[in-house]
Coordinates of C-alpha atoms in Angstrom, one line a residue:
M1 CA 139.8 115.2 101.3
A2 CA 140.0 117.4 98.4
L3 CA 143.0 119.1 97.1
R4 CA 143.7 121.7 94.4
L5 CA 147.3 122.4 93.1
T6 CA 147.8 125.2 90.6
V7 CA 151.3 126.2 89.6
Q8 CA 153.2 128.2 86.9
D9 CA 156.0 126.1 86.7
L10 CA 156.5 122.7 87.8
N11 CA 159.8 120.5 88.1
L12 CA 158.7 116.9 87.5
N13 CA 162.5 115.8 87.0
Q14 CA 162.7 115.8 90.7
I15 CA 159.8 113.2 90.8
Y16 CA 160.9 111.3 87.7
D17 CA 164.5 111.0 89.3
G18 CA 163.4 109.8 92.6
L19 CA 161.3 106.8 91.0
Q20 CA 162.6 103.5 91.8
P21 CA 161.4 99.8 91.2
V22 CA 159.3 98.5 93.9
D23 CA 162.0 95.7 94.8
K24 CA 164.7 98.6 95.3
L25 CA 162.6 100.5 97.8
P26 CA 163.7 100.3 101.5
E27 CA 162.0 98.1 104.1
I28 CA 158.8 99.7 105.7
G29 CA 159.9 100.5 109.3
P30 CA 157.5 101.5 112.3
T31 CA 156.9 104.8 110.7
G32 CA 156.3 103.4 107.2
R33 CA 153.7 101.0 108.8
L34 CA 151.6 103.9 110.4
F35 CA 151.8 105.8 107.0
A36 CA 150.7 102.8 105.1
N37 CA 147.7 102.4 107.7
L38 CA 146.7 105.8 106.7
M39 CA 146.9 105.3 102.8
P40 CA 143.4 103.8 102.4
M41 CA 142.2 107.5 103.0
A42 CA 141.4 108.7 99.4
A43 CA 141.8 112.2 98.1
D44 CA 140.2 114.1 95.1
V45 CA 143.1 116.2 93.4
A46 CA 142.6 118.8 90.7
F47 CA 145.9 120.0 89.3
I48 CA 147.2 122.6 86.8
A49 CA 150.6 123.6 86.0
Q50 CA 151.1 126.1 83.0
R51 CA 154.5 125.0 82.4
F52 CA 156.5 122.0 83.5
R53 CA 159.7 120.1 82.9
L54 CA 160.4 116.3 82.4
A55 CA 163.4 114.5 81.5
G56 CA 165.1 117.5 80.1
E57 CA 162.2 118.8 78.1
N58 CA 159.6 121.4 78.6
G59 CA 155.9 120.9 78.4
R60 CA 152.9 123.1 78.9
R61 CA 149.3 122.9 80.1
L62 CA 149.4 119.9 82.5
R63 CA 145.9 119.4 83.7
G64 CA 144.1 116.9 85.7
I65 CA 141.2 115.4 87.9
A66 CA 142.1 112.4 90.0
R67 CA 141.4 110.4 92.8
I68 CA 144.1 109.0 94.5
G69 CA 143.8 106.2 97.0
A70 CA 145.6 103.0 98.2
Q71 CA 144.6 101.0 95.0
G72 CA 146.2 103.7 92.7
I73 CA 145.3 106.8 90.8
V74 CA 142.0 107.2 89.0
F75 CA 142.1 110.1 86.4
E76 CA 138.8 111.4 85.5
R77 CA 140.7 113.5 82.9
F78 CA 144.4 114.2 82.2
S79 CA 145.7 116.4 79.5
A80 CA 149.0 117.5 78.6
D81 CA 150.9 119.3 75.9
L82 CA 154.1 117.5 75.9
P83 CA 157.5 118.3 74.3
F84 CA 157.9 117.9 70.4
S85 CA 154.3 119.4 69.7
T86 CA 152.4 116.2 71.2
E87 CA 149.2 116.4 72.9
L88 CA 148.1 113.6 75.2
L89 CA 144.7 113.1 76.6
A90 CA 143.6 110.3 79.0
S91 CA 141.2 108.9 81.4
G92 CA 141.4 105.7 83.6
A93 CA 143.1 104.1 86.4
M94 CA 146.7 103.9 87.1
T95 CA 147.7 101.0 89.5
R96 CA 151.0 99.2 90.3
A97 CA 151.3 95.3 90.8
D98 CA 154.3 93.0 90.8
G99 CA 156.7 96.0 90.4
Q100 CA 155.1 96.8 87.3
A101 CA 152.9 100.2 86.6
A102 CA 149.7 99.6 84.6
F103 CA 147.2 102.0 82.9
R104 CA 143.7 100.8 82.0
G105 CA 141.5 103.3 80.5
E106 CA 141.5 105.5 77.1
M107 CA 144.1 107.6 75.9
S108 CA 144.7 109.7 72.6
A109 CA 148.1 111.0 71.7
S110 CA 149.0 113.1 68.6
S111 CA 152.2 114.5 67.6
S112 CA 153.8 116.7 64.8
D113 CA 157.4 115.4 65.6
S114 CA 156.7 111.8 66.3
L115 CA 160.3 110.6 65.7
A116 CA 161.6 113.0 68.3
M117 CA 159.0 112.2 70.7
M118 CA 160.0 108.3 70.2
I119 CA 163.5 109.0 71.0
W120 CA 162.6 111.3 74.2
L121 CA 160.3 108.5 75.6
G122 CA 162.9 105.7 74.8
Q123 CA 165.7 107.6 76.6
M124 CA 163.1 108.2 79.7
A125 CA 162.6 104.4 79.7
G126 CA 166.3 103.8 79.7
F127 CA 166.9 102.3 76.1
D128 CA 168.0 103.9 72.9
P129 CA 165.3 103.7 70.4
T130 CA 167.6 105.1 67.4
A131 CA 167.8 101.9 65.5
L132 CA 164.0 101.5 65.7
V133 CA 163.5 105.0 64.5
E134 CA 165.8 104.8 61.8
A135 CA 163.8 101.8 60.5
F136 CA 160.7 104.0 60.0
D137 CA 159.6 106.1 57.0
R138 CA 160.2 109.6 58.3
E139 CA 157.7 111.3 56.0
G140 CA 155.0 109.0 57.0
W141 CA 155.6 109.0 60.7
Q142 CA 156.3 112.7 61.2
R143 CA 152.8 113.3 61.9
T144 CA 151.4 110.7 64.0
G145 CA 148.1 110.1 66.0
L146 CA 147.0 107.1 68.2
A147 CA 143.8 106.5 70.3
G148 CA 143.1 103.4 72.5

């Protein structure tokens, strides 16, 4: 199955707010078992969102090509202009095991406002990174890039 999704505005807050740890999900009933049996079907997905909203901030140009299946999501290409002048590029596989999400692949990110980005990511993850951020040399960390 191949899907293509193109939108002008995408509100990812609804997806983000609905995420729950695996151990908090409800038990699978008969309908859920039927759906789970269909999950081995894979789908090739291409998506583009000109603007998106996530955790109270706005981003632009969310784009990707991925294969979604029972084992997880394999991103051939993923890119986004995140809030705080941050660019993200990635390719690789995202899986979920033992209640934890894992990414294996290549990623690069660059930001011209790294401190604000760290605070935003910390808040999304549920902790206050203020003490960590205050320990950094603001001049040296304001423009940051990383690749891995």
